[in-house]
Short mmCIF file of C-alpha atoms and ligand atoms in Angstrom, two decimals:
data_model
loop_
_atom_site.label_atom_id
_atom_site.label_comp_id
_atom_site.label_asym_id
_atom_site.label_seq_id
_atom_site.Cartn_x
_atom_site.Cartn_y
_atom_site.Cartn_z
CA MET U 513 43.44 127.23 -49.18
CA ASP U 514 46.80 125.44 -49.29
CA SER U 515 47.34 124.44 -45.45
CA ASP U 516 50.96 123.30 -45.96
CA ARG U 517 52.08 126.56 -47.08
CA HIS U 518 53.39 129.50 -45.00
CA GLY U 519 53.98 132.63 -47.20
CA ARG U 520 56.30 131.61 -49.84
CA THR U 521 57.41 128.38 -48.24
CA LEU U 522 55.82 124.74 -48.91
CA ARG U 523 55.90 123.18 -45.36
CA LEU U 524 57.30 119.53 -46.19
CA GLU U 525 57.06 118.41 -42.50
CA LEU U 526 53.45 118.71 -42.48
CA GLY U 527 53.15 115.94 -45.22
CA ASP U 528 55.96 113.82 -44.15
CA GLN U 529 57.05 113.87 -40.40
CA THR U 530 59.98 111.47 -41.18
CA LEU U 531 61.55 113.80 -43.73
CA ARG U 532 65.01 114.89 -42.70
CA GLY U 533 66.60 115.78 -45.94
CA TRP U 534 65.43 117.87 -49.18
CA GLN U 535 66.28 120.16 -52.00
CA ALA U 536 65.36 123.82 -51.92
CA VAL U 537 65.89 127.11 -53.44
CA VAL U 538 66.77 130.17 -51.32
CA LEU U 539 64.01 132.97 -51.99
CA ALA U 540 65.15 135.65 -49.63
CA SER U 541 68.66 136.09 -47.79
CA ASP U 542 68.79 138.96 -45.22
CA PRO U 543 71.50 139.50 -42.62
CA GLU U 544 68.84 140.74 -39.91
CA GLN U 545 65.81 138.46 -40.58
CA GLY U 546 67.54 135.15 -42.05
CA LEU U 547 66.56 132.94 -45.06
CA VAL U 548 63.38 132.13 -46.69
CA LEU U 549 63.35 128.66 -48.86
CA ASP U 550 60.97 127.60 -51.35
CA ARG U 551 60.45 124.17 -49.58
CA SER U 552 61.21 123.59 -45.87
CA ALA U 553 60.89 120.60 -43.55
CA PHE U 554 61.92 122.80 -40.30
CA TYR U 555 58.89 122.59 -37.88
CA PRO U 556 58.64 126.39 -37.11
CA GLY U 557 57.57 125.94 -33.35
CA GLY U 558 53.82 126.24 -32.29
CA GLY U 559 51.26 124.16 -30.07
CA GLY U 560 54.02 124.14 -27.56
CA GLN U 561 56.59 122.33 -29.70
CA PRO U 562 59.66 124.35 -30.06
CA PRO U 563 61.32 125.08 -33.57
CA ASP U 564 63.49 122.45 -35.03
CA HIS U 565 67.37 122.83 -35.60
CA GLY U 566 69.40 121.67 -38.57
CA VAL U 567 71.66 122.61 -41.42
CA LEU U 568 71.86 123.90 -45.15
CA LEU U 569 74.40 122.63 -47.25
CA TRP U 570 75.53 124.65 -50.46
CA GLY U 571 78.34 124.20 -52.22
CA GLY U 572 80.62 122.91 -49.63
CA VAL U 573 79.35 125.48 -47.21
CA GLN U 574 77.36 124.85 -44.18
CA THR U 575 74.79 127.04 -42.71
CA ARG U 576 73.44 126.10 -39.40
CA VAL U 577 69.86 126.65 -38.60
CA VAL U 578 69.19 127.41 -34.98
CA GLY U 579 65.54 128.46 -34.89
CA VAL U 580 62.39 129.64 -37.05
CA ARG U 581 60.60 132.93 -36.92
CA LYS U 582 57.01 133.07 -38.18
CA THR U 583 55.87 136.47 -39.88
CA ASP U 584 54.16 136.43 -43.35
CA ASP U 585 56.92 134.28 -44.23
CA LEU U 586 58.86 131.49 -42.39
CA TRP U 587 62.28 132.86 -41.62
CA LEU U 588 65.04 130.32 -40.93
CA VAL U 589 67.59 131.90 -38.39
CA PRO U 590 71.01 131.12 -39.12
CA ALA U 591 73.86 130.49 -36.26
CA ASP U 592 75.92 133.58 -35.63
CA ASP U 593 78.74 134.09 -38.10
CA ASP U 594 77.51 131.44 -40.26
CA PRO U 595 77.71 132.36 -44.16
CA LEU U 596 74.16 133.20 -45.97
CA PRO U 597 73.35 131.41 -49.18
CA PRO U 598 72.22 134.06 -51.58
CA VAL U 599 68.99 134.27 -53.36
CA GLY U 600 68.63 131.62 -56.10
CA THR U 601 71.20 129.33 -54.24
CA GLN U 602 70.24 125.48 -54.25
CA VAL U 603 70.56 124.28 -50.79
CA ARG U 604 70.66 120.83 -49.32
CA GLY U 605 68.39 121.13 -46.11
CA GLY U 606 68.59 118.78 -43.18
CA VAL U 607 66.71 118.59 -39.75
CA GLU U 608 68.70 117.57 -36.90
CA ASP U 609 67.11 114.23 -36.43
CA GLU U 610 68.17 113.55 -32.73
CA ARG U 611 66.47 116.79 -31.48
CA ARG U 612 63.24 116.46 -33.87
CA THR U 613 62.48 112.74 -32.92
CA ALA U 614 62.85 113.45 -29.31
CA LEU U 615 60.42 116.36 -29.70
CA MET U 616 58.16 114.13 -31.91
CA ARG U 617 58.00 111.43 -28.96
CA THR U 618 57.56 114.16 -26.47
CA HIS U 619 54.63 115.87 -28.21
CA SER U 620 53.00 112.48 -28.89
CA GLY U 621 53.55 111.56 -25.25
CA LEU U 622 51.67 114.49 -24.02
CA HIS U 623 48.59 113.83 -26.35
CA LEU U 624 48.65 110.53 -24.83
CA LEU U 625 48.85 111.73 -21.49
CA SER U 626 45.95 114.38 -21.86
CA GLY U 627 43.92 111.89 -23.76
CA ILE U 628 44.13 109.46 -20.77
CA VAL U 629 43.28 112.11 -18.21
CA PHE U 630 40.55 113.32 -20.20
CA ARG U 631 39.05 109.75 -20.68
CA ASP U 632 39.60 108.66 -17.02
CA TYR U 633 38.97 111.99 -15.10
CA GLY U 634 37.16 114.08 -17.57
CA THR U 635 39.73 116.87 -17.12
CA LEU U 636 40.98 119.61 -19.57
CA VAL U 637 44.49 120.66 -20.13
CA THR U 638 44.96 124.59 -19.33
CA GLY U 639 48.50 124.77 -20.54
CA GLY U 640 51.73 122.99 -21.38
CA ASN U 641 55.26 123.28 -22.56
CA MET U 642 57.93 120.91 -24.06
CA GLU U 643 61.61 120.41 -24.35
CA PRO U 644 63.28 117.20 -25.97
CA LEU U 645 62.34 114.56 -23.78
CA GLN U 646 60.68 116.64 -21.07
CA ALA U 647 57.70 118.55 -20.69
CA ARG U 648 54.95 119.85 -18.32
CA MET U 649 51.32 119.99 -18.77
CA ASP U 650 48.53 121.87 -16.60
CA PHE U 651 45.22 120.16 -15.70
CA ASN U 652 42.22 121.65 -14.48
CA LEU U 653 42.18 119.36 -11.03
CA PRO U 654 40.99 121.28 -8.06
CA VAL U 655 41.25 117.91 -6.16
CA LEU U 656 43.96 115.39 -6.87
CA PRO U 657 42.02 111.95 -6.99
CA ASP U 658 43.58 109.05 -4.75
CA GLY U 659 46.22 107.45 -6.70
CA PHE U 660 46.16 109.59 -9.66
CA ARG U 661 50.01 109.25 -10.27
CA ASP U 662 50.27 105.69 -10.26
CA ALA U 663 46.84 105.28 -12.24
CA VAL U 664 47.97 107.52 -14.97
CA THR U 665 51.41 106.08 -15.32
CA ALA U 666 50.06 102.62 -15.43
CA ALA U 667 47.42 103.59 -17.97
CA CYS U 668 50.26 105.27 -20.20
CA ALA U 669 52.22 102.11 -20.08
CA VAL U 670 49.30 100.08 -21.34
CA GLU U 671 48.54 102.38 -23.97
CA VAL U 672 52.05 102.46 -25.23
CA ALA U 673 52.35 98.71 -25.01
CA ALA U 674 48.94 98.54 -27.20
CA ASP U 675 50.95 100.30 -30.10
CA ARG U 676 47.95 102.43 -31.18
CA ALA U 677 48.45 104.23 -34.54
CA ILE U 678 49.12 108.12 -34.66
CA THR U 679 47.74 109.78 -37.71
CA THR U 680 47.39 113.31 -38.85
CA SER U 681 44.59 114.63 -41.38
CA THR U 682 43.04 117.72 -42.49
CA LEU U 683 39.52 118.84 -42.69
CA PRO U 684 37.56 121.86 -43.62
CA ARG U 685 36.88 123.55 -40.14
CA GLU U 686 33.16 123.19 -39.99
CA ARG U 687 33.29 119.43 -40.88
CA ALA U 688 36.00 119.01 -38.23
CA PHE U 689 33.94 120.25 -35.46
CA ALA U 690 30.58 118.49 -36.61
CA GLU U 691 32.58 115.27 -36.62
CA TYR U 692 34.51 115.71 -33.43
CA PRO U 693 32.76 118.00 -30.92
CA ASP U 694 35.60 117.25 -28.58
CA LEU U 695 38.35 118.39 -30.98
CA ILE U 696 39.68 121.24 -28.69
CA ARG U 697 40.93 119.40 -25.71
CA THR U 698 42.33 122.47 -23.99
CA ALA U 699 40.08 124.75 -21.70
CA THR U 700 40.11 127.63 -24.06
CA ASN U 701 39.83 127.47 -28.00
CA LEU U 702 43.31 128.48 -29.16
CA LEU U 703 42.20 128.16 -32.93
CA PRO U 704 42.43 131.31 -34.95
CA ASP U 705 39.17 132.49 -36.23
CA ASP U 706 40.42 132.50 -39.62
CA LEU U 707 41.65 129.08 -39.82
CA GLU U 708 39.85 127.35 -42.43
CA VAL U 709 41.36 123.95 -42.56
CA VAL U 710 41.87 122.17 -39.36
CA ARG U 711 44.83 119.64 -38.89
CA ILE U 712 43.92 116.72 -36.73
CA VAL U 713 46.21 114.30 -34.87
CA ASP U 714 44.46 110.94 -33.77
CA ILE U 715 45.75 108.17 -31.52
CA ALA U 716 43.48 105.43 -32.73
CA GLY U 717 40.73 104.62 -30.22
CA LEU U 718 42.18 107.20 -27.61
CA ASP U 719 42.52 110.70 -28.41
CA THR U 720 41.72 113.13 -31.31
CA GLN U 721 42.86 116.71 -31.24
CA ALA U 722 43.27 119.78 -33.39
CA ASP U 723 47.04 120.04 -33.37
CA ALA U 724 49.66 121.55 -35.70
CA GLY U 725 52.87 119.58 -34.29
CA THR U 726 54.89 116.73 -35.53
CA HIS U 727 54.23 113.16 -34.00
CA VAL U 728 55.69 109.69 -34.03
CA ALA U 729 53.53 107.04 -36.03
CA SER U 730 52.39 104.84 -33.04
CA THR U 731 52.22 105.05 -29.22
CA LYS U 732 55.11 102.31 -29.11
CA ALA U 733 57.43 104.90 -30.57
CA ILE U 734 56.94 107.25 -27.60
CA GLY U 735 58.70 105.17 -25.22
CA ALA U 736 57.97 105.17 -21.36
CA LEU U 737 56.19 108.31 -19.83
CA GLU U 738 57.20 109.02 -16.29
CA ILE U 739 55.46 111.55 -14.09
CA LEU U 740 58.38 113.28 -11.99
CA LYS U 741 56.20 115.70 -10.07
CA ILE U 742 52.83 117.20 -9.64
CA GLU U 743 52.71 120.60 -8.40
CA ASN U 744 49.87 122.34 -7.06
CA LYS U 745 49.75 125.67 -8.81
CA GLY U 746 46.54 127.07 -7.15
CA LYS U 747 43.02 128.38 -8.89
CA GLY U 748 42.20 124.71 -9.30
CA PHE U 749 45.18 123.61 -11.52
CA ARG U 750 47.87 121.06 -11.24
CA ARG U 751 51.23 121.02 -13.20
CA LEU U 752 52.58 117.41 -14.09
CA ARG U 753 56.14 117.47 -14.93
CA VAL U 754 56.99 114.50 -17.04
CA ARG U 755 59.97 112.95 -18.89
CA ILE U 756 60.11 110.45 -21.89
CA LEU U 757 62.42 107.48 -21.40
CA GLU U 758 63.35 104.71 -23.75
CA ASN U 759 61.09 101.84 -23.24
ZN1 LIG Y 1150 49.76 118.88 -29.46
#
């Protein structure tokens, strides 16, 4: 099974998270559904990380991409009133770098945060969501430990300064769980039963998780993580609201 493929589209962003521009051919063009490309680096959304924005350039024309819909295919959603390239058109794709890089820093920052909370408090994540440079993450924490906020903030700063490498790899499902029993760091196993290949995101020496998102190459590239607020949501869980700042 080719884990880098979704329907007719080769997902370039899974192999190279730094890629921002590429050549592609339009395989489907539909005013209702949008566009399907043979190759795309637009992250389609998932695992709490929202879809990329960007642009397709073709023959001096620009089609802005404002989202991605996942069906059997990856449908790029064009901006209202932008012209659609017909099937067979060669296009130059471009991911909006500012938004994607901010999302990569934010997503890696949440792995850093959940890795530290798991390491230091043994606590699992129950949910989360992110926008560029801000996010929330819910933890199973019936009682908030003394000094939790300051201790977690300080530990994040230490691990950013340590500049730990962040790498992705893929493993067959059975081997992945044999090698990493703690791979699913959320309280419920969200991996689909039919998933044969597991993508793994590893922060060296700190955290290993099954994950489909995009990440920066090392913890230093995250910047600083600030915990803005800790809300008690009842039922034993706390919501941490965080933002990512320049270091
Ligand atoms: Zn993730």
